[in-house]
Coordinates of C-alpha atoms and ligand atoms in Angstrom, one line a residue:
M6 CA 125.0 63.1 -21.5
Q7 CA 126.4 63.3 -18.3
V8 CA 130.2 64.0 -18.6
D9 CA 132.5 62.8 -15.8
V10 CA 134.5 65.7 -14.8
A11 CA 137.1 65.6 -11.8
L12 CA 139.4 67.3 -9.4
L13 CA 142.6 66.1 -10.0
V14 CA 146.6 66.2 -9.3
Q15 CA 148.5 65.1 -12.1
K16 CA 152.3 64.4 -11.1
Y17 CA 154.8 64.3 -14.0
G18 CA 158.2 62.5 -13.2
G19 CA 161.6 63.5 -14.4
S20 CA 161.4 61.7 -17.7
S21 CA 158.1 63.0 -18.7
V22 CA 159.6 66.6 -18.5
A23 CA 163.1 65.6 -19.7
T24 CA 163.2 68.0 -22.6
S25 CA 161.4 71.0 -24.0
E26 CA 159.4 68.7 -26.5
R27 CA 158.3 66.5 -23.8
I28 CA 157.4 69.6 -21.6
R29 CA 155.1 70.7 -24.5
A30 CA 153.5 67.3 -24.9
V31 CA 152.8 67.2 -20.9
A32 CA 151.4 70.9 -21.3
E33 CA 149.1 69.3 -24.3
R34 CA 147.8 66.6 -21.8
I35 CA 146.8 69.0 -19.2
H36 CA 145.3 71.2 -21.6
D37 CA 143.1 68.4 -22.9
S38 CA 142.0 67.4 -19.3
I39 CA 141.1 70.9 -18.8
Q40 CA 139.0 71.2 -22.0
H41 CA 137.5 67.9 -20.9
G42 CA 136.2 70.1 -17.7
D43 CA 138.6 68.5 -15.1
R44 CA 140.1 71.1 -12.6
V45 CA 143.9 70.1 -12.3
A46 CA 146.7 70.8 -10.0
V47 CA 150.1 69.8 -11.5
V48 CA 153.0 68.4 -9.4
V49 CA 156.6 68.4 -11.3
S50 CA 160.0 66.6 -10.8
A51 CA 163.3 68.0 -12.1
M52 CA 164.0 67.5 -15.7
G53 CA 165.7 64.1 -16.7
D54 CA 168.6 63.7 -14.4
T55 CA 169.0 67.0 -13.1
T56 CA 168.8 66.2 -9.6
D57 CA 171.8 63.9 -10.2
E58 CA 173.8 66.4 -12.3
L59 CA 173.2 69.2 -9.5
I60 CA 174.6 66.7 -6.8
T61 CA 177.7 66.0 -8.8
A62 CA 178.2 69.8 -9.5
A63 CA 178.2 70.3 -5.7
R64 CA 180.6 67.5 -5.2
R65 CA 183.0 68.9 -7.7
L66 CA 183.2 72.2 -5.3
S67 CA 182.9 70.7 -2.1
S68 CA 183.7 67.0 -0.4
R69 CA 181.1 67.6 2.0
P70 CA 178.6 70.2 1.0
R71 CA 176.4 71.6 3.9
L72 CA 173.0 70.2 4.0
R73 CA 171.3 73.4 3.9
E74 CA 173.1 74.5 0.7
M75 CA 172.4 71.4 -0.7
D76 CA 168.9 71.6 -0.3
F77 CA 168.7 75.0 -1.7
L78 CA 170.6 73.8 -4.8
L79 CA 168.5 70.6 -5.3
S80 CA 165.3 72.4 -4.8
T81 CA 166.2 74.1 -8.0
G82 CA 165.6 71.2 -10.3
E83 CA 161.9 71.3 -9.7
L84 CA 161.5 75.0 -9.8
V85 CA 162.8 75.1 -13.5
S86 CA 160.2 72.3 -14.3
A87 CA 157.7 74.1 -12.8
A88 CA 158.2 77.6 -14.7
L89 CA 158.7 76.0 -17.9
L90 CA 155.8 73.9 -18.0
S91 CA 153.6 76.8 -16.9
M92 CA 154.9 78.9 -19.9
A93 CA 154.1 76.0 -22.0
L94 CA 150.5 76.0 -20.9
H95 CA 150.5 79.8 -21.5
E96 CA 151.4 79.0 -25.1
L97 CA 148.2 76.8 -25.3
G98 CA 146.1 79.7 -23.9
D99 CA 145.8 78.3 -20.5
D100 CA 146.3 80.4 -17.4
A101 CA 148.8 78.6 -15.3
V102 CA 150.9 79.8 -12.3
A103 CA 154.3 78.0 -11.1
L104 CA 154.7 77.7 -7.3
S105 CA 157.6 76.4 -5.2
G106 CA 156.8 73.8 -2.4
P107 CA 157.0 76.8 0.1
Q108 CA 154.5 79.1 -2.1
A109 CA 152.1 76.1 -2.0
G110 CA 151.8 75.8 1.6
I111 CA 153.9 72.7 1.9
R112 CA 155.4 72.7 5.4
T113 CA 157.9 70.5 6.8
N114 CA 159.7 69.3 9.8
G115 CA 162.9 71.0 8.4
H116 CA 165.1 67.9 8.2
Y117 CA 167.7 68.7 5.5
G118 CA 167.5 66.1 2.6
R119 CA 164.8 64.1 4.2
A120 CA 162.1 66.1 5.6
R121 CA 158.9 65.1 6.2
I122 CA 155.5 67.0 5.4
T123 CA 153.8 68.1 8.5
E124 CA 151.3 70.2 7.2
I125 CA 149.7 71.4 3.8
A126 CA 148.0 75.0 3.7
P127 CA 146.5 74.9 0.2
T128 CA 144.9 78.2 0.4
R129 CA 146.9 79.7 -2.7
I130 CA 146.4 76.7 -4.6
R131 CA 142.5 76.5 -3.9
G132 CA 142.3 80.0 -5.0
E133 CA 144.3 79.4 -8.3
L134 CA 141.9 76.7 -9.2
R135 CA 138.8 78.7 -8.2
G136 CA 140.0 81.2 -10.6
G137 CA 140.5 78.7 -13.4
C138 CA 144.5 78.7 -13.2
V139 CA 146.5 75.8 -13.5
P140 CA 148.8 75.8 -10.3
V141 CA 152.0 73.9 -11.3
M142 CA 153.7 73.1 -8.0
A143 CA 157.4 72.0 -7.7
G144 CA 157.8 68.6 -6.2
F145 CA 160.0 67.2 -3.5
Q146 CA 160.4 70.4 -1.4
G147 CA 158.7 72.4 1.2
L148 CA 159.5 75.0 4.0
G149 CA 161.2 74.4 7.1
P150 CA 160.0 75.7 10.6
D151 CA 163.0 78.4 10.4
G152 CA 162.0 79.6 6.7
D153 CA 164.4 77.4 5.0
I154 CA 163.6 75.6 1.9
V155 CA 164.0 71.7 2.4
T156 CA 163.9 68.5 0.0
L157 CA 162.0 65.5 1.3
A158 CA 164.1 62.6 0.1
R159 CA 165.1 61.1 -3.4
G160 CA 162.4 60.4 -5.6
T161 CA 159.6 62.0 -3.3
S162 CA 157.7 64.2 -5.8
D163 CA 155.4 61.6 -5.7
T164 CA 154.7 62.1 -2.2
S165 CA 154.2 65.9 -2.7
A166 CA 151.6 65.0 -5.3
V167 CA 149.9 62.4 -3.1
A168 CA 149.8 64.9 0.2
L169 CA 148.5 67.6 -2.0
G170 CA 145.9 65.5 -3.5
V171 CA 144.8 64.5 0.0
A172 CA 144.8 68.3 1.2
L173 CA 142.6 69.3 -1.8
G174 CA 140.3 66.5 -1.3
V175 CA 140.7 65.7 -5.2
D176 CA 139.1 62.6 -6.8
R177 CA 142.3 60.9 -7.9
C178 CA 146.2 61.4 -8.1
E179 CA 147.3 60.6 -11.4
I180 CA 151.4 59.6 -11.3
Y181 CA 152.8 60.1 -14.8
T182 CA 156.0 58.2 -15.8
D183 CA 157.7 56.5 -18.4
V184 CA 156.3 53.2 -18.3
E185 CA 152.4 51.9 -18.6
G186 CA 151.9 51.2 -15.0
V187 CA 152.9 48.6 -12.4
F188 CA 154.2 45.4 -13.9
T189 CA 154.1 41.9 -12.7
A190 CA 158.0 42.1 -12.9
D191 CA 160.8 44.5 -14.1
P192 CA 160.2 44.1 -17.9
R193 CA 163.8 44.9 -18.2
I194 CA 164.5 41.6 -16.4
V195 CA 161.5 39.7 -17.0
P196 CA 160.5 40.3 -20.8
S197 CA 157.1 38.6 -20.4
A198 CA 156.2 40.8 -17.5
R199 CA 152.5 42.1 -17.7
K200 CA 151.0 45.1 -16.8
L201 CA 148.6 44.9 -13.9
D202 CA 145.3 46.8 -14.1
V203 CA 144.9 47.0 -10.5
V204 CA 147.2 46.9 -7.3
I205 CA 146.1 47.0 -3.9
Y206 CA 147.7 49.6 -1.7
D207 CA 149.7 47.1 0.5
E208 CA 150.8 45.4 -2.4
M209 CA 152.0 48.7 -4.2
L210 CA 153.8 49.5 -1.0
E211 CA 155.8 46.2 -0.5
M212 CA 156.7 46.4 -4.3
A213 CA 157.8 50.3 -3.7
K214 CA 159.9 49.4 -0.7
L215 CA 161.4 46.4 -2.5
G216 CA 162.6 48.9 -5.1
A217 CA 160.0 48.8 -8.0
R218 CA 160.7 52.4 -8.9
V219 CA 157.3 53.8 -10.0
M220 CA 156.1 55.1 -6.6
H221 CA 157.8 56.3 -3.7
P222 CA 156.7 54.1 -0.6
R223 CA 155.9 57.0 1.6
A224 CA 153.4 58.4 -1.0
V225 CA 151.9 54.9 -1.2
E226 CA 151.5 54.9 2.7
I227 CA 149.8 58.4 2.7
A228 CA 147.5 57.3 -0.2
E229 CA 146.6 54.4 1.6
H230 CA 146.0 56.2 4.8
F231 CA 143.8 58.6 3.5
G232 CA 142.0 56.5 0.7
L233 CA 143.0 58.4 -1.9
P234 CA 142.7 56.9 -5.4
V235 CA 145.9 56.8 -7.5
V236 CA 146.6 55.8 -10.9
V237 CA 150.0 55.2 -12.4
R238 CA 150.0 55.6 -16.1
S239 CA 152.6 56.7 -18.9
S240 CA 153.0 60.0 -20.1
F241 CA 154.1 58.7 -23.6
S242 CA 150.8 57.1 -24.6
D243 CA 147.0 56.8 -23.6
A244 CA 147.0 53.5 -22.2
P245 CA 144.8 53.4 -19.0
G246 CA 147.6 52.5 -16.5
T247 CA 147.3 50.8 -13.0
Q248 CA 145.0 51.8 -10.6
I249 CA 146.0 51.5 -6.9
V250 CA 143.1 50.7 -4.7
A251 CA 141.8 49.4 -1.4
E252 CA 141.6 45.6 -0.9
S253 CA 137.8 45.9 -0.6
A254 CA 137.9 47.0 -4.1
V255 CA 139.0 44.0 -5.7
P256 CA 137.4 40.5 -6.3
I257 CA 138.5 37.8 -3.5
E258 CA 140.1 35.5 -6.3
T259 CA 142.6 38.3 -7.0
M260 CA 143.8 38.0 -3.4
Q261 CA 145.7 34.9 -2.2
R262 CA 148.0 34.2 -5.1
V263 CA 151.2 35.6 -6.1
R264 CA 150.7 38.9 -7.9
A265 CA 154.1 40.4 -8.6
I266 CA 157.9 39.6 -8.5
A267 CA 160.1 42.2 -7.0
H268 CA 164.0 42.3 -6.9
D269 CA 166.5 44.5 -5.7
L270 CA 170.2 44.7 -6.2
D271 CA 170.7 47.6 -3.9
V272 CA 171.5 45.3 -1.1
A273 CA 174.4 44.9 1.4
R274 CA 174.7 42.5 4.0
V275 CA 176.3 43.4 7.3
T276 CA 177.6 40.5 9.9
V277 CA 178.7 41.2 13.3
R278 CA 180.7 38.0 14.1
G279 CA 181.7 36.6 17.5
V280 CA 179.3 38.5 19.8
S281 CA 178.2 37.0 23.1
D282 CA 174.4 36.0 22.9
R283 CA 172.6 38.2 25.8
P284 CA 169.5 40.2 26.2
G285 CA 169.7 43.8 24.9
L286 CA 172.1 42.7 22.1
A287 CA 170.1 43.3 19.4
H288 CA 168.9 46.5 20.9
A289 CA 172.5 47.9 21.3
L290 CA 173.2 47.1 17.6
F291 CA 170.2 48.3 15.9
Q292 CA 169.2 51.5 18.1
P293 CA 172.2 53.6 16.5
L294 CA 170.8 52.6 13.1
A295 CA 167.3 53.5 13.8
D296 CA 168.5 57.1 15.1
R297 CA 170.0 57.7 11.9
Q298 CA 166.8 56.3 9.8
I299 CA 168.7 53.6 8.3
N300 CA 166.3 50.9 7.2
I301 CA 167.5 47.4 8.1
D302 CA 165.7 44.6 6.5
V303 CA 166.7 40.9 6.5
I304 CA 168.0 40.2 10.1
L305 CA 169.3 36.7 10.7
Q306 CA 170.7 35.7 14.2
N307 CA 172.4 32.3 14.3
A308 CA 171.8 29.8 16.9
S309 CA 174.5 30.5 19.5
D310 CA 177.3 28.2 20.1
G311 CA 178.7 28.2 23.5
G312 CA 176.9 31.5 24.0
V313 CA 178.6 33.3 20.9
T314 CA 176.7 34.0 17.9
D315 CA 176.6 35.8 14.6
V316 CA 174.2 38.7 13.8
S317 CA 173.6 39.7 10.2
F318 CA 171.4 41.9 8.7
T319 CA 170.8 43.9 5.2
V320 CA 170.7 47.6 4.5
A321 CA 170.7 49.6 1.2
E322 CA 173.9 49.5 -0.4
T323 CA 173.8 53.3 -0.4
D324 CA 173.5 52.9 3.4
L325 CA 176.5 50.9 3.8
D326 CA 179.3 53.3 4.7
T327 CA 177.0 55.2 7.4
T328 CA 176.0 51.7 9.0
L329 CA 179.7 50.7 9.3
E330 CA 180.6 53.6 10.8
L331 CA 177.9 53.4 13.1
I332 CA 178.1 49.7 14.0
R333 CA 181.6 49.3 14.3
P334 CA 181.9 51.0 17.5
V335 CA 178.9 49.5 19.0
A336 CA 180.2 46.0 17.9
A337 CA 183.5 46.5 19.7
E338 CA 181.6 47.6 22.9
V339 CA 179.8 44.5 23.1
G340 CA 182.6 42.5 22.5
A341 CA 182.1 41.3 19.1
R342 CA 185.2 39.6 17.2
D343 CA 184.6 41.7 14.1
V344 CA 182.1 43.0 11.5
A345 CA 182.1 41.9 8.0
A346 CA 180.3 43.5 4.8
A347 CA 179.1 41.9 1.4
T348 CA 177.8 43.5 -1.4
D349 CA 177.5 40.8 -4.0
L350 CA 173.8 40.0 -3.0
G351 CA 170.3 40.7 -4.3
K352 CA 166.7 40.2 -3.0
I353 CA 164.1 38.5 -4.8
S354 CA 160.5 38.7 -3.5
I355 CA 157.0 37.2 -4.3
V356 CA 154.3 39.7 -3.6
G357 CA 150.5 39.3 -3.0
V358 CA 147.9 40.2 -0.4
G359 CA 147.1 37.0 1.4
I360 CA 150.0 34.9 0.3
Q361 CA 151.4 34.2 3.9
S362 CA 148.2 32.5 4.7
T363 CA 147.8 30.6 1.5
P364 CA 149.5 27.2 2.0
G365 CA 152.1 25.7 -0.4
I366 CA 153.2 29.2 -2.1
A367 CA 156.5 29.3 -0.1
A368 CA 157.2 25.9 -0.9
R369 CA 156.8 26.5 -4.4
M370 CA 158.9 29.4 -4.4
F371 CA 161.8 27.4 -2.9
G372 CA 161.2 24.6 -5.2
A373 CA 161.6 26.8 -8.2
L374 CA 164.7 28.3 -6.8
S375 CA 166.2 25.4 -6.1
S376 CA 165.4 23.5 -9.4
A377 CA 167.0 26.6 -11.0
G378 CA 170.2 25.8 -8.8
I379 CA 169.8 29.0 -7.1
N380 CA 171.0 29.0 -3.4
I381 CA 168.9 31.0 -0.9
Q382 CA 171.2 32.7 1.9
S383 CA 168.4 33.9 3.8
I384 CA 164.7 34.3 3.9
T385 CA 162.5 36.9 5.4
T386 CA 158.4 37.1 5.3
S387 CA 155.5 39.6 5.8
E388 CA 151.8 39.1 5.6
I389 CA 152.3 40.0 1.9
R390 CA 155.6 38.9 0.7
L391 CA 158.3 36.5 0.7
T392 CA 161.8 37.6 0.3
C393 CA 164.9 35.4 -0.5
L394 CA 168.5 36.8 -0.3
V395 CA 170.5 35.3 -3.2
A396 CA 173.8 36.3 -5.0
A397 CA 173.4 38.9 -7.3
P398 CA 174.1 37.4 -10.4
D399 CA 171.3 34.9 -9.7
V400 CA 168.8 37.7 -9.5
A401 CA 167.6 38.0 -12.9
R402 CA 167.2 34.3 -13.3
A403 CA 165.4 34.0 -10.2
A404 CA 163.0 36.5 -11.3
Q405 CA 162.2 34.8 -14.5
R406 CA 162.0 31.5 -13.2
L407 CA 159.5 32.6 -10.2
H408 CA 157.4 34.7 -12.9
D409 CA 157.2 31.3 -14.8
E410 CA 156.3 29.2 -11.7
F411 CA 153.4 31.4 -10.6
D412 CA 152.0 31.9 -14.2
L413 CA 152.2 35.6 -13.9
E414 CA 152.5 36.1 -17.8
S415 CA 148.9 35.1 -18.2
P416 CA 146.0 37.7 -16.7
S417 CA 144.3 36.8 -13.3
Ligands
LIG501 N1 164.1 65.2 -8.7 C1 164.1 64.5 -7.1 C2 164.7 63.1 -7.5 O1 165.5 63.1 -8.5 C3 162.6 64.2 -6.9 C4 162.0 63.3 -7.9 O2 162.0 63.3 -8.9 O3 160.8 62.7 -7.4 O4 164.9 62.5 -6.7
MG502 MG1 160.0 58.9 -9.3

């Protein structure tokens, strides 16, 4: 019998390594893969809520900790997990070596707190794998050009794992988390949500951007770009999880229909009121935000009335303070009347490859929301999603209603 052995990256998220018992269980899972004949490089996140706790510890001592020391501090969370998991593997008789991002050859552009990986030199990791050893790499970190340790952005151990997988040319990257895979909606607000066996990269990317927390959007982008097969699965069960694949790998019937509902409550709307409508206005307003890497989403400019208009857009609520700091002086410069902010909003989206080109889907979405008495404040679309901005208290009901409307409970 031909045994199907593979070269793998396995990434274990914070909840999967939250306690000693869980670290032991993860070690056993890795041990089983090795027994099966697979060669495995492991990437880990910090234990449980460690990263949040480290941030809190820093804030207790400093109201504005320097970014360099903050990264130095936050990088320790993943180092702890890597060391402990290696020890647990040793106990099972496996050879394992814990590596920091810099030791593993992860090079970055050095932007503290949001560095981007520029290159991976996996010589060390390759050598360890060749010698039958399991490299256990700390996720979420790398080396800056000046030799400092930097972190990549919250939630980016996924990115470390996918990038490492690409550099090693692995057969597949397995992302282990505390849910069984990617669902048709967040099961916490839509109890009838169903696990999807297969999701297309672009759908996953939209879902990740819209706040489905199973995978970081950057990780999905890299996987798609390099065609790296990814599996999202639970470290608490043996269920097969969700495969993330290219569009060409799924039957055509899977497409052109709504595949999932995404929601996001981390939304704030900023409105620049009473500004004179002239060329260059949007550029003047949005360039400073782009410079600070703040993502703006739903943009709405009202039809101007006597040459005066309102421009509103949404940002993540976590970016609101910085956004207002940047936008107020620009608004004053272009002669706007004032700037208003609202945070009692949420986004509800339907996602599916090809839905924009499928007639009737938008009308069904609006119809379903209206029959539930939910007011739509604004709408945006992309090739594969339709997003409505609604009042925050309506979000859960909207998700349930749309899940029913598009019959996502029954397998496609
Ligand atoms: N520990 C980091 C965070 O909490 C990175 C990660 O878990 O992916 O953001
Ligand atoms: Mg994560």
